[in-house]
Coordinates of C-alpha atoms in Angstrom, one line a residue:
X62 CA 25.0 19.7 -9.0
X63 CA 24.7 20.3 -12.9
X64 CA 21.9 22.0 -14.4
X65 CA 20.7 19.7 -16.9
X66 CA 18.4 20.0 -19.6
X67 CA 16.8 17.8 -22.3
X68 CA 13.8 17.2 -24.6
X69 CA 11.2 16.1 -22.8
X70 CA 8.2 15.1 -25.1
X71 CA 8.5 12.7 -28.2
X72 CA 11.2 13.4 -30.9
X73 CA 10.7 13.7 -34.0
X74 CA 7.9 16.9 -35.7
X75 CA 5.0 17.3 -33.8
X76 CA 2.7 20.1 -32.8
X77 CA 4.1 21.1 -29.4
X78 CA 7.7 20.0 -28.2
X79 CA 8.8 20.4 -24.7
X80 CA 12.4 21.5 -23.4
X81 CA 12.6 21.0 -20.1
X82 CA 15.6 22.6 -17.5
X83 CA 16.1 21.3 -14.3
X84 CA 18.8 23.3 -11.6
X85 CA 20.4 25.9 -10.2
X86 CA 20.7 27.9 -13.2
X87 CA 17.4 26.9 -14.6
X88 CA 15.8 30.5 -14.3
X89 CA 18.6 32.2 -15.2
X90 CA 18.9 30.5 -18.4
X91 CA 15.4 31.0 -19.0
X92 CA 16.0 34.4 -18.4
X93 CA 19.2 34.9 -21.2
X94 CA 16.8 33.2 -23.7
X95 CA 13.2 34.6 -22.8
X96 CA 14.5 37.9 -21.0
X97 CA 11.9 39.1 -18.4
X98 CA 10.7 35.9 -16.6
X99 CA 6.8 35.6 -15.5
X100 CA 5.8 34.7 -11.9
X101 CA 6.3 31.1 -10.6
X102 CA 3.4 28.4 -13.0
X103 CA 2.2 31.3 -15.0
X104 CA 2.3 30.7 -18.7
X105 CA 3.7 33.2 -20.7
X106 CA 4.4 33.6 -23.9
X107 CA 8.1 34.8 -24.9
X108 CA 10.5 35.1 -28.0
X109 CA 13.5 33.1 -27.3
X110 CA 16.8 34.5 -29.0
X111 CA 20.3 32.9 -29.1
X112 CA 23.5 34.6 -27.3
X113 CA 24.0 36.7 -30.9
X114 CA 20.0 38.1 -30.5
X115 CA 18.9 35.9 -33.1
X116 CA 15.1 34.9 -33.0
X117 CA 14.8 31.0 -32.6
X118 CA 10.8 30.7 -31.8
X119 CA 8.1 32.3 -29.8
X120 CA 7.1 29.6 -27.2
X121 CA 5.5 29.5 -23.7
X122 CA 7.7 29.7 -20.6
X123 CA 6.7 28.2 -17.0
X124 CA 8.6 28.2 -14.1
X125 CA 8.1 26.1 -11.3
X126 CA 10.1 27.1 -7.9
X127 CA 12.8 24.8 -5.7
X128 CA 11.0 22.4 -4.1
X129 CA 7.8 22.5 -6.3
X130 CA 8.4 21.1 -9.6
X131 CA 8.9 17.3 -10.6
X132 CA 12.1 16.8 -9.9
X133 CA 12.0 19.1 -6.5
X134 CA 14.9 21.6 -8.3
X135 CA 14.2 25.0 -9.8
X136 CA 13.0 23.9 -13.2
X137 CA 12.0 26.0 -16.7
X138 CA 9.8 24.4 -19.0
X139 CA 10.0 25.5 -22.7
X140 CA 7.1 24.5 -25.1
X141 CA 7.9 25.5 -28.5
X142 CA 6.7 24.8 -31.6
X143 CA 7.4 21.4 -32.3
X144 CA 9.4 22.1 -35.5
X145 CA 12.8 19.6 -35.7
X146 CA 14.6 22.5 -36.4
X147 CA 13.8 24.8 -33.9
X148 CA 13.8 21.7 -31.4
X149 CA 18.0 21.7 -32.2
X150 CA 18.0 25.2 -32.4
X151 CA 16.7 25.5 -28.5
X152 CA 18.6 22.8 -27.3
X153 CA 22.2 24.1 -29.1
X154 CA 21.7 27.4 -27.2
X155 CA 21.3 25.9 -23.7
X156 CA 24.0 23.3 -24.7
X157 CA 26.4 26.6 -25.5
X158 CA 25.4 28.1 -21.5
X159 CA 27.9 27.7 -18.9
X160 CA 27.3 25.3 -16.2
X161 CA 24.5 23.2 -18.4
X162 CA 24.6 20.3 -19.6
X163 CA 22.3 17.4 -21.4
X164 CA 20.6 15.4 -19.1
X165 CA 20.9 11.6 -19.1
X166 CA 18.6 9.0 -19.8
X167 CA 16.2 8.9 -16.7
X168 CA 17.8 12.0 -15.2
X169 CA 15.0 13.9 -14.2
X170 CA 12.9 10.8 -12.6
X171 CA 16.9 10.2 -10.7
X172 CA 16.7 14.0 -9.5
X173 CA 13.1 13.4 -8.2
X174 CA 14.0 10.3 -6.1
X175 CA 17.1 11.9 -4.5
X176 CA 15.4 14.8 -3.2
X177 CA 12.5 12.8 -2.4
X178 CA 9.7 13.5 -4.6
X179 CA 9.0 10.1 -5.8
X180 CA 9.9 6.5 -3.9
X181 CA 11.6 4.2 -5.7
X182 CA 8.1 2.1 -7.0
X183 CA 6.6 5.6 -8.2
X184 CA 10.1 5.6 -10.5
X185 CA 9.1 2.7 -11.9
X186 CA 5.4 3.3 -11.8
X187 CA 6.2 6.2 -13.8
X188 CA 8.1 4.0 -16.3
X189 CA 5.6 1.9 -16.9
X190 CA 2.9 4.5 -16.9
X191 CA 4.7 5.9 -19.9
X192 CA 5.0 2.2 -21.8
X193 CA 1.2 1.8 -20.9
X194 CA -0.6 0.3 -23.8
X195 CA -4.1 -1.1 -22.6
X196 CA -6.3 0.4 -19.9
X197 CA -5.5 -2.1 -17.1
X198 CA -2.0 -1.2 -17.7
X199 CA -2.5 2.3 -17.1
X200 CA -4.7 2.0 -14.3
X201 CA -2.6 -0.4 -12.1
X202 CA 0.5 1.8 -13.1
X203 CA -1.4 5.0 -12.2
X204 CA -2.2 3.8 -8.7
X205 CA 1.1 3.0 -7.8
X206 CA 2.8 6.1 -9.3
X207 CA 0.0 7.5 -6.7
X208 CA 2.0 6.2 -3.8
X209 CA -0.3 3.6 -3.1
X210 CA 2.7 0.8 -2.6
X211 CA 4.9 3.5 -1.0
X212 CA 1.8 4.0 1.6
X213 CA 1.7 0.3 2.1
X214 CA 5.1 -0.4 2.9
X215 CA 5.2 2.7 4.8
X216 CA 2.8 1.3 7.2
X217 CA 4.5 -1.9 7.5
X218 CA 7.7 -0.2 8.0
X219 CA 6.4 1.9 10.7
X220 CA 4.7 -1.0 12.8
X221 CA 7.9 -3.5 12.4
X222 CA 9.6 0.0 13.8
X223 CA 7.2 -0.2 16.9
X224 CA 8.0 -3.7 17.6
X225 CA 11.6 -3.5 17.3
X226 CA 11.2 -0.9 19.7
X227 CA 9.1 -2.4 22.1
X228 CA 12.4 -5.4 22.4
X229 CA 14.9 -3.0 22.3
X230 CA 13.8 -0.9 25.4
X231 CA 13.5 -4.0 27.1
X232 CA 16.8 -4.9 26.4
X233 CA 18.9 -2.0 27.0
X234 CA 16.6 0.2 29.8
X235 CA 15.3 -3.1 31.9
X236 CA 15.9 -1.3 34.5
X237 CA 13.0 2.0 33.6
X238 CA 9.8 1.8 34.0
X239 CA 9.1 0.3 30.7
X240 CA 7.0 -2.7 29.8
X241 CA 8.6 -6.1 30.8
X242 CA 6.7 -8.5 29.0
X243 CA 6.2 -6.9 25.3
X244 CA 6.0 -10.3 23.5
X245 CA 2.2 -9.9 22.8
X246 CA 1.9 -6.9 21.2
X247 CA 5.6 -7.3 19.1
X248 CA 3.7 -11.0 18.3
X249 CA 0.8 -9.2 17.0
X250 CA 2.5 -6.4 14.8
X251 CA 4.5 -9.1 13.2
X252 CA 2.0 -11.4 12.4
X253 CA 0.0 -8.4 10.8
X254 CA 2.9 -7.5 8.8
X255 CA 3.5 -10.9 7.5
X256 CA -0.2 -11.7 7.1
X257 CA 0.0 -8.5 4.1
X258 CA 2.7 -9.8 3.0
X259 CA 1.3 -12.9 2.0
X260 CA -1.5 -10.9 0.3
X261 CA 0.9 -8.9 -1.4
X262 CA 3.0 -12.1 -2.3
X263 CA -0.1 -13.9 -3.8
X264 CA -0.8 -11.3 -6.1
X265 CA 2.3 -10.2 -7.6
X266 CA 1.7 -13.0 -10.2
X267 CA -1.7 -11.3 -11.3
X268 CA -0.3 -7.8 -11.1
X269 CA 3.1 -8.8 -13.1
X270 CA 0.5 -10.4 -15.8
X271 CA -0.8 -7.0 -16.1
X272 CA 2.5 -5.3 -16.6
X273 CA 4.1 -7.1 -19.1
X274 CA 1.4 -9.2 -20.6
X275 CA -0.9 -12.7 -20.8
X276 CA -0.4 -15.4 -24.0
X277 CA -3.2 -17.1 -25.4
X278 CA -2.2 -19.6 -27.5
X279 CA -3.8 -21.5 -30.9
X280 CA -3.3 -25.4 -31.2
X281 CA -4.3 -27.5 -33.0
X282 CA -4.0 -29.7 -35.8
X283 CA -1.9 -28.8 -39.3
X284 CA -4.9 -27.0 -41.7
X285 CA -7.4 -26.5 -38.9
X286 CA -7.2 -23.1 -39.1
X287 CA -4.6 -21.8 -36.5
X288 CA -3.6 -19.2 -38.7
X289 CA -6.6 -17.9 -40.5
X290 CA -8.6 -17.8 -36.9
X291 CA -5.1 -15.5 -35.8
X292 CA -5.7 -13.2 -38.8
X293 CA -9.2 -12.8 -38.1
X294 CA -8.9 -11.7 -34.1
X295 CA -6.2 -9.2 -35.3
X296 CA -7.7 -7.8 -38.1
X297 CA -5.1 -8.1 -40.3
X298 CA -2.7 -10.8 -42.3
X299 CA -0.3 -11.4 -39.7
X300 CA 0.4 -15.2 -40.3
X301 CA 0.8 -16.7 -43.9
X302 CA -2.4 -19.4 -44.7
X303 CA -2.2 -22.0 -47.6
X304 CA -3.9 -25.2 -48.5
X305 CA -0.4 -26.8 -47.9
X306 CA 0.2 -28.7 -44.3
X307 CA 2.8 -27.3 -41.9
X308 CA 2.7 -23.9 -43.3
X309 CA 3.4 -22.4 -40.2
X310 CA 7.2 -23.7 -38.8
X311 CA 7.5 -20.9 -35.9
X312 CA 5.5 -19.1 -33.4
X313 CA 3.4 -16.0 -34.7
X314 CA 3.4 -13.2 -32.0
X315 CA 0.4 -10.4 -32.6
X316 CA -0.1 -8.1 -29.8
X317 CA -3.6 -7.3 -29.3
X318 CA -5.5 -5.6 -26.1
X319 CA -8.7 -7.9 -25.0
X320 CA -11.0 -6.1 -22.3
X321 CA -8.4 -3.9 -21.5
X322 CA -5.8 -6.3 -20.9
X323 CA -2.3 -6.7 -22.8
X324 CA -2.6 -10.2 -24.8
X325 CA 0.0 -11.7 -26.9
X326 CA -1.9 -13.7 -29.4
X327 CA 0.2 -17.2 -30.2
X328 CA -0.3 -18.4 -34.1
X329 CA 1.9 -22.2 -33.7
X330 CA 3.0 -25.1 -35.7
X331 CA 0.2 -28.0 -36.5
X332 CA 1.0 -30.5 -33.9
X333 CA 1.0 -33.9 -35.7
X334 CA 3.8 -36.6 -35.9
X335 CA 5.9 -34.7 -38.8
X336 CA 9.3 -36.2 -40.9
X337 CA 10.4 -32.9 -42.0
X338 CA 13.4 -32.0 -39.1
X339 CA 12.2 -28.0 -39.2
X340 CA 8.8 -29.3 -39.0
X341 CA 9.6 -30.7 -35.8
X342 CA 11.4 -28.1 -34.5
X343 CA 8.3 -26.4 -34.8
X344 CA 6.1 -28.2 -33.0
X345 CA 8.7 -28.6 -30.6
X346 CA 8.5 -24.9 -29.6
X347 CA 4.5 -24.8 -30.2
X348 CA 4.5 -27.4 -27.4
X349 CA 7.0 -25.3 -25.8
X350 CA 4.8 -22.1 -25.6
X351 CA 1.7 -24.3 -25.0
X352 CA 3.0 -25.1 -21.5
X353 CA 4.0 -21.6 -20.5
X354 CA 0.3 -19.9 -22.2
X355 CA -1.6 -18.3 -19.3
X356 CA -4.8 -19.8 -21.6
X357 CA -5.1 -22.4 -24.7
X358 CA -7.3 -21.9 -27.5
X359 CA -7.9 -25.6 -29.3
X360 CA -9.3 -26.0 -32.9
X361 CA -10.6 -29.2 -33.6
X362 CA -11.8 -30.7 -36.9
X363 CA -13.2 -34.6 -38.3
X364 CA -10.0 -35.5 -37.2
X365 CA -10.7 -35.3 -33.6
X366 CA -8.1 -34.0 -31.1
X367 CA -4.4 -33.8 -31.4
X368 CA -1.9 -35.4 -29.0
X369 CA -1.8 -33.5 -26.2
X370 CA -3.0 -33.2 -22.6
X371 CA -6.3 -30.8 -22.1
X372 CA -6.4 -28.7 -19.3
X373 CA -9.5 -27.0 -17.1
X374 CA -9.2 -23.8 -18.2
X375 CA -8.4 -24.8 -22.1
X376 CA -11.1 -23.5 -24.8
X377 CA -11.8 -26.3 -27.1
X378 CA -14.0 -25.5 -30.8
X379 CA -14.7 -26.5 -33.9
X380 CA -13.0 -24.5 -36.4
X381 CA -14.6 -23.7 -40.3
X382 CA -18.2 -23.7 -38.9
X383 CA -18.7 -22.3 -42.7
X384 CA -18.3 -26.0 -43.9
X385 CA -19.5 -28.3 -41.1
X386 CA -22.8 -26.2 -40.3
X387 CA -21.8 -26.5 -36.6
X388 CA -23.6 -23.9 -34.8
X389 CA -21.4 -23.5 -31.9
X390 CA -18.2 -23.7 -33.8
X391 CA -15.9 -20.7 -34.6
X392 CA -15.3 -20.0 -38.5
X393 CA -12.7 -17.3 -39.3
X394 CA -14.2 -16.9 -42.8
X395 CA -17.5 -15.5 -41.8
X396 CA -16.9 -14.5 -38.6
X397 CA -19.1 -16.5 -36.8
X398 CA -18.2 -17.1 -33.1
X399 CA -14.9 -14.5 -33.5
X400 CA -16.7 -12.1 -30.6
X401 CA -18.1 -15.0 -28.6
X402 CA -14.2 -16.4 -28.4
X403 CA -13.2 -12.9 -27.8
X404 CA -15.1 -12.2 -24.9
X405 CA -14.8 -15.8 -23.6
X406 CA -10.9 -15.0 -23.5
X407 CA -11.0 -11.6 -22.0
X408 CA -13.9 -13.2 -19.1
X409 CA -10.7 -15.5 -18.3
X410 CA -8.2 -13.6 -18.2
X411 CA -10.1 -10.7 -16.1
X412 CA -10.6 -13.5 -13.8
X413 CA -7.0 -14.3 -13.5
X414 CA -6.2 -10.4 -12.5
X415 CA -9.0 -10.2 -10.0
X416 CA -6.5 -10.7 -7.0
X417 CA -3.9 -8.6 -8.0
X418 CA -1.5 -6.8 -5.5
X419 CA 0.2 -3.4 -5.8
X420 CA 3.7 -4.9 -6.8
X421 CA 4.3 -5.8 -10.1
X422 CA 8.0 -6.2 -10.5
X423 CA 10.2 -9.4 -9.4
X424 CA 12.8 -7.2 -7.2
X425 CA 9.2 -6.8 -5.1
X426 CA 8.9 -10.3 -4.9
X427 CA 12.7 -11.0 -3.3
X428 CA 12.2 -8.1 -1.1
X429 CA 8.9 -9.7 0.3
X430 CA 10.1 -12.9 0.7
X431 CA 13.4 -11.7 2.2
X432 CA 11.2 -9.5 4.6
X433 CA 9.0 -12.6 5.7
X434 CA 11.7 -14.9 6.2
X435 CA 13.0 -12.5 9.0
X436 CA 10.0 -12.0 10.3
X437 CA 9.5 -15.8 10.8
X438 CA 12.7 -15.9 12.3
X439 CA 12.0 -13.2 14.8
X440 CA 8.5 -14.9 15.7
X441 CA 10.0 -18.0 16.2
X442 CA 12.9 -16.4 18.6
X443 CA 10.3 -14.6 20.3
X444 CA 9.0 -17.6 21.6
X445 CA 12.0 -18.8 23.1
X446 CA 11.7 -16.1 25.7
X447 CA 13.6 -12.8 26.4
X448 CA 17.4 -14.3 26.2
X449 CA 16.2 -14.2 22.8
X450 CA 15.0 -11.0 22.7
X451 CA 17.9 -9.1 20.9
X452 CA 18.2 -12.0 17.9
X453 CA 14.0 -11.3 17.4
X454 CA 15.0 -7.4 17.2
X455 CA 17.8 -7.7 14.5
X456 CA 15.5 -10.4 12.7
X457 CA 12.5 -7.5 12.4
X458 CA 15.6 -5.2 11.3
X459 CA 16.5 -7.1 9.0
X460 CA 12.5 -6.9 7.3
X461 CA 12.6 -3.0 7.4
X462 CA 15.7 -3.0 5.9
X463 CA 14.0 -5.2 2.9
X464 CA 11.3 -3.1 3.0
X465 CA 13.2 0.3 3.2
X466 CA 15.0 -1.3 0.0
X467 CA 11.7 -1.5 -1.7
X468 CA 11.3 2.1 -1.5
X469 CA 14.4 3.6 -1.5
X470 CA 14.8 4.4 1.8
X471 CA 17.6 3.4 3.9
X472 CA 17.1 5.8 7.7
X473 CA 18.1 3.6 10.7
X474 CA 17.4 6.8 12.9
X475 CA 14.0 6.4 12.4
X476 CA 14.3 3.2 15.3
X477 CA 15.6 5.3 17.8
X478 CA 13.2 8.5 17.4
X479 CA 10.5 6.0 17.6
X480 CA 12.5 4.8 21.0
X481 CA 12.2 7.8 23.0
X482 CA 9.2 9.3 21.5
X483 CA 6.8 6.3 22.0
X484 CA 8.6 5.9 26.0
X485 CA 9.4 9.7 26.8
X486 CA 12.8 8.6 28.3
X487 CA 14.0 12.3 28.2
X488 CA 17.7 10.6 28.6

């Protein structure tokens, strides 16, 4: 396999830049730039010099062995000074050594998986541990990259093992001194299996929210203040507000983080019974996006509320408090009520996360659902009785194999070690 090598902090100038190398020839191209290479995670610092002896930058070198680094290869680790020049001047002398080449996009995380470092959900854990933006984000991202999914499925995986098993040495050694009637305990492990995955199922929706985002949208009538009360929770002009009706035609989108959590702050057309055809096409798509909001923020004013349907969780107030005197309404001029709304929206949407599961990612989703179907397959041929017996066993295969998907991990053998260690049939 290719020794591969790339830049593996931010581009661009910065203080420190790291060049990573991951292979075979990893220390030995550390060694033609650095010379004399220090023991195994020891920091050293080294002058690097091109194949003509030509000083490129002093820099720290650490060297992790085969086996014990992040992608589980022999892997050198440059950190240099985070000069753009000396950046291209680094990577143009590993680029000229035989046998190395640029690593691809993802490479490294690739080279972990394959030699078994990470699971497939730590991959994208990792991924999304990186694009983390609030602190929910980070922590839900953090505990999967942990293993914590890996563990669960693991678990699973190993007591659907044990119950496909139990029928299979029914099956094909009736005739040992095995158990005869194993229906029970195969019952039990599948219902406990499928019971997790219904908890796992029910909050995938929660834990997706988390990953990618909630929308909180601002309706209301044309000049109630859609737009100013936008500008005022992001703390900046983001939307356009004038005196003149149907100012806003599209959706406004301003990313903000609210307790922690990723919001997407909706800013829409003034819904009202408009003649002007991009007028309508605007509140068109605010009525849209009003449907699909995980939580509704309504302005009202003397003109009393807009057509549309309310829902529980909507948050209804009186917008420009600063010229009705209402105590308990929101004014984006002053301020007042801007934190109460805030925290109000970030209670309800902490709420809506409370139940979230490990998986985050639709792909989880199919694979639970594909595992579950199988295992209500198999629990219903169970009950027909032994004949049956062999149809229940491929059924609960068929779940690992979703499950071994979910990971990554694909190792039939695994059923038959389980076979004669768990029955000592010494055959």
């Amino acid at each position: 396999m290719d020794t591969i090598f790339a830049l593996a902090s931010a581009p661009g100038k910065a203080g420190v830049a790291v060049i990573r190398v991951s292979g075979t020839r990893a220390w030995d191209a550390a060694s033609r730039l650095a010379g004399t290479l220090p023991a195994p995670r020891q920091a050293v610092l080294r002058r690097l010099r091109d194949a003509e002896g030509q000083v490129l930058d002093e820099a720290l070198l650490l060297l992790f062995e085969d086996g014990a680094s992040f992608t589980g290869e022999a892997v050198a680790e440059f950190h240099l000074h985070g000069s753009v020049a000396i950046q291209r001047a680094v990577l143009r002398a590993l680029e000229e050594m035989a046998g190395l080449r640029l690593a691809e996009p993802g490479e490294f995380t690739r080279r972990a998986l394959e030699n078994d470092r990470l699971d497939l959900t730590q991959v994208e854990a990792l991924a999304d541990l990186i694009e983390s933006e609030t602190e929910s984000q980070r922590r839900q991202a953090l505990r999967v990259f942990g293993g914590a999914l890996g563990k669960t499925v693991e678990i699973w995986r190993r007591d659907l093992i044990e119950a496909a098993s139990l029928l299979e040495v029914t099956i094909d050694f009736a005739d040992e001194e095995v158990p005869v009637d194993v229906s029970d305990r195969v019952a039990e492990l599948i219902a406990l299996v499928s019971g997790s995955l219904d908890r796992e199922l029910a909050g995938i929706d929660a834990a997706e929210r988390i990953r990618t985002g909630f929308e909180v949208a601002i309706l209301g009538a044309p000049n109630v203040g859609k737009s100013s009360l936008l500008n005022a929770l992001a703390g900046r002009e983001a939307a356009i507000t004038s005196e003149i009706a149907g100012t806003t035609r599209d959706v406004i989108e301003v990313r903000m983080d609210i307790a922690g959590l990723p919001v997407t702050l909706l800013d829409t057309a003034g819904l009202r019974e408009a003649q002007d055809p991009v007028e309508k096409i605007g509140i068109t798509r605010a009525r849209a996006r009003a449907k699909t909001a995980d939580l509704r923020v309504l302005l009202l004013d003397d003109r009393g509320m807009p057509d549309m349907e309310l829902g529980d969780e909507d948050i209804v107030l009186r917008s420009k408090a600063d010229l009705s005197g209402d105590a308990d309404g929101i004014s984006a001029l002053t301020g007042q009520g801007i934190d109460l709304l805030i925290a109000e929206i970030g209670a309800r949407l902490s709420d809506k996360v409370q139940a979230a599961g490990l998986a985050t990612r639709e792909r989880h989703r199919v694979a639970f659902l594909q595992g579950k179907s199988a295992l209500g397959a198999a629990q219903e041929m169970l009950t027909r009785g032994p004949d049956w017996y062999d149809l229940a066993a491929e059924e609960i295969r068929t779940a690992i194999r979703s499950l071994e998907l979910l990971i990554g991990r694909v190792d039939v053998e695994n059923l038959l070690d389980e076979i004669f260690s768990s029955f000592c049939l010494g055959k």
